[in-house]
mmCIF file with all atom_site columns, N, CA and C in Angstrom:
data_model
loop_
_atom_site.group_PDB
_atom_site.id
_atom_site.type_symbol
_atom_site.label_atom_id
_atom_site.label_alt_id
_atom_site.label_comp_id
_atom_site.label_asym_id
_atom_site.label_entity_id
_atom_site.label_seq_id
_atom_site.pdbx_PDB_ins_code
_atom_site.Cartn_x
_atom_site.Cartn_y
_atom_site.Cartn_z
_atom_site.occupancy
_atom_site.B_iso_or_equiv
_atom_site.pdbx_formal_charge
_atom_site.auth_seq_id
_atom_site.auth_comp_id
_atom_site.auth_asym_id
_atom_site.auth_atom_id
_atom_site.pdbx_PDB_model_num
ATOM 1   N N  . THR P 1 1  ? 29.335 161.455 99.352  1.00 72.00 ? 883 THR P N  1
ATOM 2   C CA . THR P 1 1  ? 28.007 161.676 99.683  1.00 72.00 ? 883 THR P CA 1
ATOM 3   C C  . THR P 1 1  ? 27.773 162.477 101.052 1.00 72.00 ? 883 THR P C  1
ATOM 4   N N  . GLY P 1 2  ? 28.875 162.360 101.783 1.00 87.00 ? 884 GLY P N  1
ATOM 5   C CA . GLY P 1 2  ? 28.679 162.969 103.200 1.00 87.00 ? 884 GLY P CA 1
ATOM 6   C C  . GLY P 1 2  ? 27.999 162.157 104.183 1.00 87.00 ? 884 GLY P C  1
ATOM 7   N N  . ASP P 1 3  ? 27.518 161.093 103.747 1.00 87.00 ? 885 ASP P N  1
ATOM 8   C CA . ASP P 1 3  ? 26.852 160.110 104.657 1.00 87.00 ? 885 ASP P CA 1
ATOM 9   C C  . ASP P 1 3  ? 27.812 159.065 105.269 1.00 87.00 ? 885 ASP P C  1
ATOM 10  N N  . ALA P 1 4  ? 27.525 158.622 106.462 1.00 95.00 ? 886 ALA P N  1
ATOM 11  C CA . ALA P 1 4  ? 28.264 157.564 107.119 1.00 95.00 ? 886 ALA P CA 1
ATOM 12  C C  . ALA P 1 4  ? 28.114 156.267 106.277 1.00 95.00 ? 886 ALA P C  1
ATOM 13  N N  . PRO P 1 5  ? 29.044 155.382 106.195 1.00 95.00 ? 887 PRO P N  1
ATOM 14  C CA . PRO P 1 5  ? 28.883 154.188 105.242 1.00 95.00 ? 887 PRO P CA 1
ATOM 15  C C  . PRO P 1 5  ? 27.587 153.388 105.579 1.00 95.00 ? 887 PRO P C  1
ATOM 16  N N  . MET P 1 6  ? 27.204 153.248 106.882 1.00 93.00 ? 888 MET P N  1
ATOM 17  C CA . MET P 1 6  ? 25.990 152.461 107.094 1.00 93.00 ? 888 MET P CA 1
ATOM 18  C C  . MET P 1 6  ? 24.698 153.284 106.600 1.00 93.00 ? 888 MET P C  1
ATOM 19  N N  . THR P 1 7  ? 24.728 154.550 106.742 1.00 92.00 ? 889 THR P N  1
ATOM 20  C CA . THR P 1 7  ? 23.580 155.262 106.331 1.00 92.00 ? 889 THR P CA 1
ATOM 21  C C  . THR P 1 7  ? 23.518 155.207 104.789 1.00 92.00 ? 889 THR P C  1
ATOM 22  N N  . TYR P 1 8  ? 24.640 155.292 104.058 1.00 94.00 ? 890 TYR P N  1
ATOM 23  C CA . TYR P 1 8  ? 24.610 155.195 102.643 1.00 94.00 ? 890 TYR P CA 1
ATOM 24  C C  . TYR P 1 8  ? 24.088 153.815 102.204 1.00 94.00 ? 890 TYR P C  1
ATOM 25  N N  . LEU P 1 9  ? 24.543 152.803 102.851 1.00 94.00 ? 891 LEU P N  1
ATOM 26  C CA . LEU P 1 9  ? 24.093 151.453 102.484 1.00 94.00 ? 891 LEU P CA 1
ATOM 27  C C  . LEU P 1 9  ? 22.591 151.327 102.748 1.00 94.00 ? 891 LEU P C  1
ATOM 28  N N  . GLN P 1 10 ? 22.102 151.785 103.763 1.00 94.00 ? 892 GLN P N  1
ATOM 29  C CA . GLN P 1 10 ? 20.637 151.803 104.075 1.00 94.00 ? 892 GLN P CA 1
ATOM 30  C C  . GLN P 1 10 ? 19.939 152.594 102.947 1.00 94.00 ? 892 GLN P C  1
ATOM 31  N N  . LEU P 1 11 ? 20.320 153.704 102.538 1.00 95.00 ? 893 LEU P N  1
ATOM 32  C CA . LEU P 1 11 ? 19.711 154.453 101.522 1.00 95.00 ? 893 LEU P CA 1
ATOM 33  C C  . LEU P 1 11 ? 19.737 153.821 100.165 1.00 95.00 ? 893 LEU P C  1
ATOM 34  N N  . VAL P 1 12 ? 20.855 153.125 99.800  1.00 96.00 ? 894 VAL P N  1
ATOM 35  C CA . VAL P 1 12 ? 20.842 152.269 98.640  1.00 96.00 ? 894 VAL P CA 1
ATOM 36  C C  . VAL P 1 12 ? 19.820 151.135 98.647  1.00 96.00 ? 894 VAL P C  1
ATOM 37  N N  . ARG P 1 13 ? 19.753 150.506 99.863  1.00 96.00 ? 895 ARG P N  1
ATOM 38  C CA . ARG P 1 13 ? 18.882 149.367 100.042 1.00 96.00 ? 895 ARG P CA 1
ATOM 39  C C  . ARG P 1 13 ? 17.407 149.895 99.972  1.00 96.00 ? 895 ARG P C  1
ATOM 40  N N  . VAL P 1 14 ? 17.112 150.950 100.528 1.00 97.00 ? 896 VAL P N  1
ATOM 41  C CA . VAL P 1 14 ? 15.695 151.481 100.444 1.00 97.00 ? 896 VAL P CA 1
ATOM 42  C C  . VAL P 1 14 ? 15.386 151.963 99.035  1.00 97.00 ? 896 VAL P C  1
ATOM 43  N N  . GLU P 1 15 ? 16.366 152.511 98.372  1.00 97.00 ? 897 GLU P N  1
ATOM 44  C CA . GLU P 1 15 ? 16.050 152.900 96.952  1.00 97.00 ? 897 GLU P CA 1
ATOM 45  C C  . GLU P 1 15 ? 15.807 151.617 96.058  1.00 97.00 ? 897 GLU P C  1
ATOM 46  N N  . HIS P 1 16 ? 16.562 150.556 96.286  1.00 97.00 ? 898 HIS P N  1
ATOM 47  C CA . HIS P 1 16 ? 16.278 149.258 95.563  1.00 97.00 ? 898 HIS P CA 1
ATOM 48  C C  . HIS P 1 16 ? 14.858 148.771 95.883  1.00 97.00 ? 898 HIS P C  1
ATOM 49  N N  . ALA P 1 17 ? 14.618 148.762 97.282  1.00 97.00 ? 899 ALA P N  1
ATOM 50  C CA . ALA P 1 17 ? 13.281 148.330 97.601  1.00 97.00 ? 899 ALA P CA 1
ATOM 51  C C  . ALA P 1 17 ? 12.127 149.135 96.990  1.00 97.00 ? 899 ALA P C  1
ATOM 52  N N  . ARG P 1 18 ? 12.261 150.484 96.943  1.00 96.00 ? 900 ARG P N  1
ATOM 53  C CA . ARG P 1 18 ? 11.258 151.432 96.318  1.00 96.00 ? 900 ARG P CA 1
ATOM 54  C C  . ARG P 1 18 ? 11.074 151.058 94.899  1.00 96.00 ? 900 ARG P C  1
ATOM 55  N N  . GLN P 1 19 ? 12.129 150.789 94.160  1.00 96.00 ? 901 GLN P N  1
ATOM 56  C CA . GLN P 1 19 ? 11.977 150.450 92.746  1.00 96.00 ? 901 GLN P CA 1
ATOM 57  C C  . GLN P 1 19 ? 11.253 149.049 92.629  1.00 96.00 ? 901 GLN P C  1
ATOM 58  N N  . ALA P 1 20 ? 11.644 148.113 93.414  1.00 96.00 ? 902 ALA P N  1
ATOM 59  C CA . ALA P 1 20 ? 11.028 146.850 93.432  1.00 96.00 ? 902 ALA P CA 1
ATOM 60  C C  . ALA P 1 20 ? 9.604  146.899 93.763  1.00 96.00 ? 902 ALA P C  1
ATOM 61  N N  . LEU P 1 21 ? 9.173  147.619 94.755  1.00 95.00 ? 903 LEU P N  1
ATOM 62  C CA . LEU P 1 21 ? 7.814  147.692 95.132  1.00 95.00 ? 903 LEU P CA 1
ATOM 63  C C  . LEU P 1 21 ? 7.029  148.361 94.068  1.00 95.00 ? 903 LEU P C  1
ATOM 64  N N  . ALA P 1 22 ? 7.567  149.291 93.317  1.00 94.00 ? 904 ALA P N  1
ATOM 65  C CA . ALA P 1 22 ? 6.757  149.952 92.274  1.00 94.00 ? 904 ALA P CA 1
ATOM 66  C C  . ALA P 1 22 ? 6.659  149.153 91.012  1.00 94.00 ? 904 ALA P C  1
ATOM 67  N N  . ALA P 1 23 ? 7.721  148.308 90.751  1.00 94.00 ? 905 ALA P N  1
ATOM 68  C CA . ALA P 1 23 ? 7.764  147.521 89.506  1.00 94.00 ? 905 ALA P CA 1
ATOM 69  C C  . ALA P 1 23 ? 7.321  146.073 89.525  1.00 94.00 ? 905 ALA P C  1
ATOM 70  N N  . SER P 1 24 ? 7.194  145.482 90.690  1.00 91.00 ? 906 SER P N  1
ATOM 71  C CA . SER P 1 24 ? 6.807  144.056 90.747  1.00 91.00 ? 906 SER P CA 1
ATOM 72  C C  . SER P 1 24 ? 5.703  143.823 91.710  1.00 91.00 ? 906 SER P C  1
ATOM 73  N N  . SER P 1 25 ? 5.160  142.732 91.567  1.00 90.00 ? 907 SER P N  1
ATOM 74  C CA . SER P 1 25 ? 4.107  142.312 92.403  1.00 90.00 ? 907 SER P CA 1
ATOM 75  C C  . SER P 1 25 ? 4.632  141.200 93.499  1.00 90.00 ? 907 SER P C  1
ATOM 76  N N  . GLY P 1 26 ? 5.916  141.069 93.559  1.00 91.00 ? 908 GLY P N  1
ATOM 77  C CA . GLY P 1 26 ? 6.456  140.192 94.504  1.00 91.00 ? 908 GLY P CA 1
ATOM 78  C C  . GLY P 1 26 ? 6.129  140.556 95.954  1.00 91.00 ? 908 GLY P C  1
ATOM 79  N N  . SER P 1 27 ? 6.152  139.614 96.821  1.00 94.00 ? 909 SER P N  1
ATOM 80  C CA . SER P 1 27 ? 5.792  139.841 98.224  1.00 94.00 ? 909 SER P CA 1
ATOM 81  C C  . SER P 1 27 ? 6.852  140.696 98.817  1.00 94.00 ? 909 SER P C  1
ATOM 82  N N  . LEU P 1 28 ? 6.331  141.443 99.867  1.00 94.00 ? 910 LEU P N  1
ATOM 83  C CA . LEU P 1 28 ? 7.234  142.395 100.530 1.00 94.00 ? 910 LEU P CA 1
ATOM 84  C C  . LEU P 1 28 ? 8.326  141.656 101.193 1.00 94.00 ? 910 LEU P C  1
ATOM 85  N N  . GLU P 1 29 ? 7.943  140.527 101.702 1.00 95.00 ? 911 GLU P N  1
ATOM 86  C CA . GLU P 1 29 ? 9.120  139.637 102.354 1.00 95.00 ? 911 GLU P CA 1
ATOM 87  C C  . GLU P 1 29 ? 10.216 139.310 101.406 1.00 95.00 ? 911 GLU P C  1
ATOM 88  N N  . SER P 1 30 ? 9.816  138.917 100.203 1.00 96.00 ? 912 SER P N  1
ATOM 89  C CA . SER P 1 30 ? 10.909 138.588 99.177  1.00 96.00 ? 912 SER P CA 1
ATOM 90  C C  . SER P 1 30 ? 11.681 139.833 98.748  1.00 96.00 ? 912 SER P C  1
ATOM 91  N N  . ILE P 1 31 ? 11.089 140.982 98.653  1.00 96.00 ? 913 ILE P N  1
ATOM 92  C CA . ILE P 1 31 ? 11.704 142.197 98.360  1.00 96.00 ? 913 ILE P CA 1
ATOM 93  C C  . ILE P 1 31 ? 12.666 142.656 99.462  1.00 96.00 ? 913 ILE P C  1
ATOM 94  N N  . VAL P 1 32 ? 12.271 142.509 100.644 1.00 96.00 ? 914 VAL P N  1
ATOM 95  C CA . VAL P 1 32 ? 13.127 142.767 101.846 1.00 96.00 ? 914 VAL P CA 1
ATOM 96  C C  . VAL P 1 32 ? 14.296 141.985 101.859 1.00 96.00 ? 914 VAL P C  1
ATOM 97  N N  . ARG P 1 33 ? 14.110 140.609 101.661 1.00 96.00 ? 915 ARG P N  1
ATOM 98  C CA . ARG P 1 33 ? 15.220 139.749 101.728 1.00 96.00 ? 915 ARG P CA 1
ATOM 99  C C  . ARG P 1 33 ? 16.163 140.041 100.497 1.00 96.00 ? 915 ARG P C  1
ATOM 100 N N  . GLY P 1 34 ? 15.548 140.395 99.387  1.00 95.00 ? 916 GLY P N  1
ATOM 101 C CA . GLY P 1 34 ? 16.278 140.776 98.128  1.00 95.00 ? 916 GLY P CA 1
ATOM 102 C C  . GLY P 1 34 ? 17.305 142.023 98.269  1.00 95.00 ? 916 GLY P C  1
ATOM 103 N N  . VAL P 1 35 ? 16.996 142.892 99.202  1.00 95.00 ? 917 VAL P N  1
ATOM 104 C CA . VAL P 1 35 ? 17.769 144.004 99.408  1.00 95.00 ? 917 VAL P CA 1
ATOM 105 C C  . VAL P 1 35 ? 18.692 143.842 100.601 1.00 95.00 ? 917 VAL P C  1
ATOM 106 N N  . GLY P 1 36 ? 18.620 142.673 101.226 1.00 94.00 ? 918 GLY P N  1
ATOM 107 C CA . GLY P 1 36 ? 19.705 142.345 102.227 1.00 94.00 ? 918 GLY P CA 1
ATOM 108 C C  . GLY P 1 36 ? 19.104 142.393 103.757 1.00 94.00 ? 918 GLY P C  1
ATOM 109 N N  . TYR P 1 37 ? 17.870 142.405 103.949 1.00 95.00 ? 919 TYR P N  1
ATOM 110 C CA . TYR P 1 37 ? 17.414 142.463 105.437 1.00 95.00 ? 919 TYR P CA 1
ATOM 111 C C  . TYR P 1 37 ? 16.551 141.202 105.622 1.00 95.00 ? 919 TYR P C  1
ATOM 112 N N  . GLU P 1 38 ? 16.621 140.650 106.802 1.00 94.00 ? 920 GLU P N  1
ATOM 113 C CA . GLU P 1 38 ? 15.948 139.558 107.279 1.00 94.00 ? 920 GLU P CA 1
ATOM 114 C C  . GLU P 1 38 ? 14.690 139.861 108.082 1.00 94.00 ? 920 GLU P C  1
ATOM 115 N N  . ASP P 1 39 ? 14.689 141.005 108.756 1.00 95.00 ? 921 ASP P N  1
ATOM 116 C CA . ASP P 1 39 ? 13.638 141.389 109.694 1.00 95.00 ? 921 ASP P CA 1
ATOM 117 C C  . ASP P 1 39 ? 12.783 142.446 109.063 1.00 95.00 ? 921 ASP P C  1
ATOM 118 N N  . LEU P 1 40 ? 11.552 142.003 108.621 1.00 95.00 ? 922 LEU P N  1
ATOM 119 C CA . LEU P 1 40 ? 10.542 142.922 107.989 1.00 95.00 ? 922 LEU P CA 1
ATOM 120 C C  . LEU P 1 40 ? 10.205 144.021 108.698 1.00 95.00 ? 922 LEU P C  1
ATOM 121 N N  . SER P 1 41 ? 9.972  143.934 110.051 1.00 95.00 ? 923 SER P N  1
ATOM 122 C CA . SER P 1 41 ? 9.459  145.114 110.835 1.00 95.00 ? 923 SER P CA 1
ATOM 123 C C  . SER P 1 41 ? 10.712 146.149 110.970 1.00 95.00 ? 923 SER P C  1
ATOM 124 N N  . SER P 1 42 ? 11.939 145.694 111.127 1.00 95.00 ? 924 SER P N  1
ATOM 125 C CA . SER P 1 42 ? 12.875 146.772 111.132 1.00 95.00 ? 924 SER P CA 1
ATOM 126 C C  . SER P 1 42 ? 13.173 147.445 109.832 1.00 95.00 ? 924 SER P C  1
ATOM 127 N N  . PHE P 1 43 ? 13.007 146.708 108.796 1.00 96.00 ? 925 PHE P N  1
ATOM 128 C CA . PHE P 1 43 ? 13.142 147.331 107.463 1.00 96.00 ? 925 PHE P CA 1
ATOM 129 C C  . PHE P 1 43 ? 11.963 148.256 107.247 1.00 96.00 ? 925 PHE P C  1
ATOM 130 N N  . SER P 1 44 ? 10.800 147.837 107.626 1.00 96.00 ? 926 SER P N  1
ATOM 131 C CA . SER P 1 44 ? 9.623  148.806 107.416 1.00 96.00 ? 926 SER P CA 1
ATOM 132 C C  . SER P 1 44 ? 9.895  150.160 108.204 1.00 96.00 ? 926 SER P C  1
ATOM 133 N N  . ARG P 1 45 ? 10.391 150.042 109.342 1.00 96.00 ? 927 ARG P N  1
ATOM 134 C CA . ARG P 1 45 ? 10.732 151.317 110.149 1.00 96.00 ? 927 ARG P CA 1
ATOM 135 C C  . ARG P 1 45 ? 11.764 152.083 109.435 1.00 96.00 ? 927 ARG P C  1
ATOM 136 N N  . LEU P 1 46 ? 12.807 151.411 108.896 1.00 95.00 ? 928 LEU P N  1
ATOM 137 C CA . LEU P 1 46 ? 13.901 152.111 108.155 1.00 95.00 ? 928 LEU P CA 1
ATOM 138 C C  . LEU P 1 46 ? 13.284 152.767 106.863 1.00 95.00 ? 928 LEU P C  1
ATOM 139 N N  . PHE P 1 47 ? 12.479 152.004 106.239 1.00 96.00 ? 929 PHE P N  1
ATOM 140 C CA . PHE P 1 47 ? 11.762 152.462 105.012 1.00 96.00 ? 929 PHE P CA 1
ATOM 141 C C  . PHE P 1 47 ? 11.003 153.821 105.257 1.00 96.00 ? 929 PHE P C  1
ATOM 142 N N  . ARG P 1 48 ? 10.223 153.692 106.286 1.00 97.00 ? 930 ARG P N  1
ATOM 143 C CA . ARG P 1 48 ? 9.350  154.808 106.649 1.00 97.00 ? 930 ARG P CA 1
ATOM 144 C C  . ARG P 1 48 ? 10.191 155.977 107.009 1.00 97.00 ? 930 ARG P C  1
ATOM 145 N N  . LYS P 1 49 ? 11.200 155.810 107.794 1.00 94.00 ? 931 LYS P N  1
ATOM 146 C CA . LYS P 1 49 ? 12.188 156.883 108.163 1.00 94.00 ? 931 LYS P CA 1
ATOM 147 C C  . LYS P 1 49 ? 12.751 157.643 106.998 1.00 94.00 ? 931 LYS P C  1
ATOM 148 N N  . HIS P 1 50 ? 13.017 156.927 105.922 1.00 93.00 ? 932 HIS P N  1
ATOM 149 C CA . HIS P 1 50 ? 13.676 157.468 104.741 1.00 93.00 ? 932 HIS P CA 1
ATOM 150 C C  . HIS P 1 50 ? 12.654 157.973 103.707 1.00 93.00 ? 932 HIS P C  1
ATOM 151 N N  . THR P 1 51 ? 11.432 157.513 103.671 1.00 95.00 ? 933 THR P N  1
ATOM 152 C CA . THR P 1 51 ? 10.495 157.826 102.631 1.00 95.00 ? 933 THR P CA 1
ATOM 153 C C  . THR P 1 51 ? 9.284  158.523 103.167 1.00 95.00 ? 933 THR P C  1
ATOM 154 N N  . GLY P 1 52 ? 9.026  158.479 104.449 1.00 97.00 ? 934 GLY P N  1
ATOM 155 C CA . GLY P 1 52 ? 7.856  158.992 105.057 1.00 97.00 ? 934 GLY P CA 1
ATOM 156 C C  . GLY P 1 52 ? 6.539  158.147 104.782 1.00 97.00 ? 934 GLY P C  1
ATOM 157 N N  . MET P 1 53 ? 6.711  156.998 104.273 1.00 96.00 ? 935 MET P N  1
ATOM 158 C CA . MET P 1 53 ? 5.625  156.061 103.979 1.00 96.00 ? 935 MET P CA 1
ATOM 159 C C  . MET P 1 53 ? 5.919  154.677 104.292 1.00 96.00 ? 935 MET P C  1
ATOM 160 N N  . THR P 1 54 ? 4.960  153.857 104.509 1.00 96.00 ? 936 THR P N  1
ATOM 161 C CA . THR P 1 54 ? 5.271  152.454 104.746 1.00 96.00 ? 936 THR P CA 1
ATOM 162 C C  . THR P 1 54 ? 5.470  151.812 103.300 1.00 96.00 ? 936 THR P C  1
ATOM 163 N N  . PRO P 1 55 ? 6.092  150.580 103.306 1.00 95.00 ? 937 PRO P N  1
ATOM 164 C CA . PRO P 1 55 ? 6.330  149.904 102.046 1.00 95.00 ? 937 PRO P CA 1
ATOM 165 C C  . PRO P 1 55 ? 4.953  149.670 101.320 1.00 95.00 ? 937 PRO P C  1
ATOM 166 N N  . GLY P 1 56 ? 3.900  149.269 102.122 1.00 94.00 ? 938 GLY P N  1
ATOM 167 C CA . GLY P 1 56 ? 2.645  148.972 101.449 1.00 94.00 ? 938 GLY P CA 1
ATOM 168 C C  . GLY P 1 56 ? 2.001  150.257 100.844 1.00 94.00 ? 938 GLY P C  1
ATOM 169 N N  . ALA P 1 57 ? 2.138  151.331 101.545 1.00 95.00 ? 939 ALA P N  1
ATOM 170 C CA . ALA P 1 57 ? 1.606  152.642 101.076 1.00 95.00 ? 939 ALA P CA 1
ATOM 171 C C  . ALA P 1 57 ? 2.352  153.080 99.813  1.00 95.00 ? 939 ALA P C  1
ATOM 172 N N  . TRP P 1 58 ? 3.713  152.836 99.854  1.00 96.00 ? 940 TRP P N  1
ATOM 173 C CA . TRP P 1 58 ? 4.426  153.202 98.740  1.00 96.00 ? 940 TRP P CA 1
ATOM 174 C C  . TRP P 1 58 ? 4.089  152.375 97.502  1.00 96.00 ? 940 TRP P C  1
ATOM 175 N N  . ARG P 1 59 ? 3.893  151.062 97.669  1.00 95.00 ? 941 ARG P N  1
ATOM 176 C CA . ARG P 1 59 ? 3.543  150.326 96.559  1.00 95.00 ? 941 ARG P CA 1
ATOM 177 C C  . ARG P 1 59 ? 2.140  150.743 96.011  1.00 95.00 ? 941 ARG P C  1
ATOM 178 N N  . ALA P 1 60 ? 1.229  150.916 96.894  1.00 94.00 ? 942 ALA P N  1
ATOM 179 C CA . ALA P 1 60 ? -0.157 151.326 96.477  1.00 94.00 ? 942 ALA P CA 1
ATOM 180 C C  . ALA P 1 60 ? -0.057 152.645 95.629  1.00 94.00 ? 942 ALA P C  1
ATOM 181 N N  . ARG P 1 61 ? 0.807  153.537 96.092  1.00 95.00 ? 943 ARG P N  1
ATOM 182 C CA . ARG P 1 61 ? 0.782  154.863 95.409  1.00 95.00 ? 943 ARG P CA 1
ATOM 183 C C  . ARG P 1 61 ? 1.646  154.841 94.108  1.00 95.00 ? 943 ARG P C  1
ATOM 184 N N  . PHE P 1 62 ? 2.733  154.070 94.010  1.00 93.00 ? 944 PHE P N  1
ATOM 185 C CA . PHE P 1 62 ? 3.561  154.055 92.918  1.00 93.00 ? 944 PHE P CA 1
ATOM 186 C C  . PHE P 1 62 ? 3.663  152.909 91.978  1.00 93.00 ? 944 PHE P C  1
ATOM 187 N N  . ALA P 1 63 ? 2.920  151.893 92.305  1.00 89.00 ? 945 ALA P N  1
ATOM 188 C CA . ALA P 1 63 ? 2.969  150.610 91.513  1.00 89.00 ? 945 ALA P CA 1
ATOM 189 C C  . ALA P 1 63 ? 2.444  151.000 90.015  1.00 89.00 ? 945 ALA P C  1
ATOM 190 N N  . HIS P 1 64 ? 3.137  150.372 89.090  1.00 78.00 ? 946 HIS P N  1
ATOM 191 C CA . HIS P 1 64 ? 2.828  150.538 87.658  1.00 78.00 ? 946 HIS P CA 1
ATOM 192 C C  . HIS P 1 64 ? 1.585  149.780 87.252  1.00 78.00 ? 946 HIS P C  1
#
């Protein structure tokens, strides 16, 4: 992929969170824990860095 291992892992986790946010009504905290993060605020910053949106905005736009 050309990415550093940590960057790749972050991208995979963000992708799983994106899918979960769009497909489920589970709490953001449970989704964040489910993808391997403990700190909601740091994950939210990472999510925004990779998607340009907050997790809540992502869910509002893409939820089924």
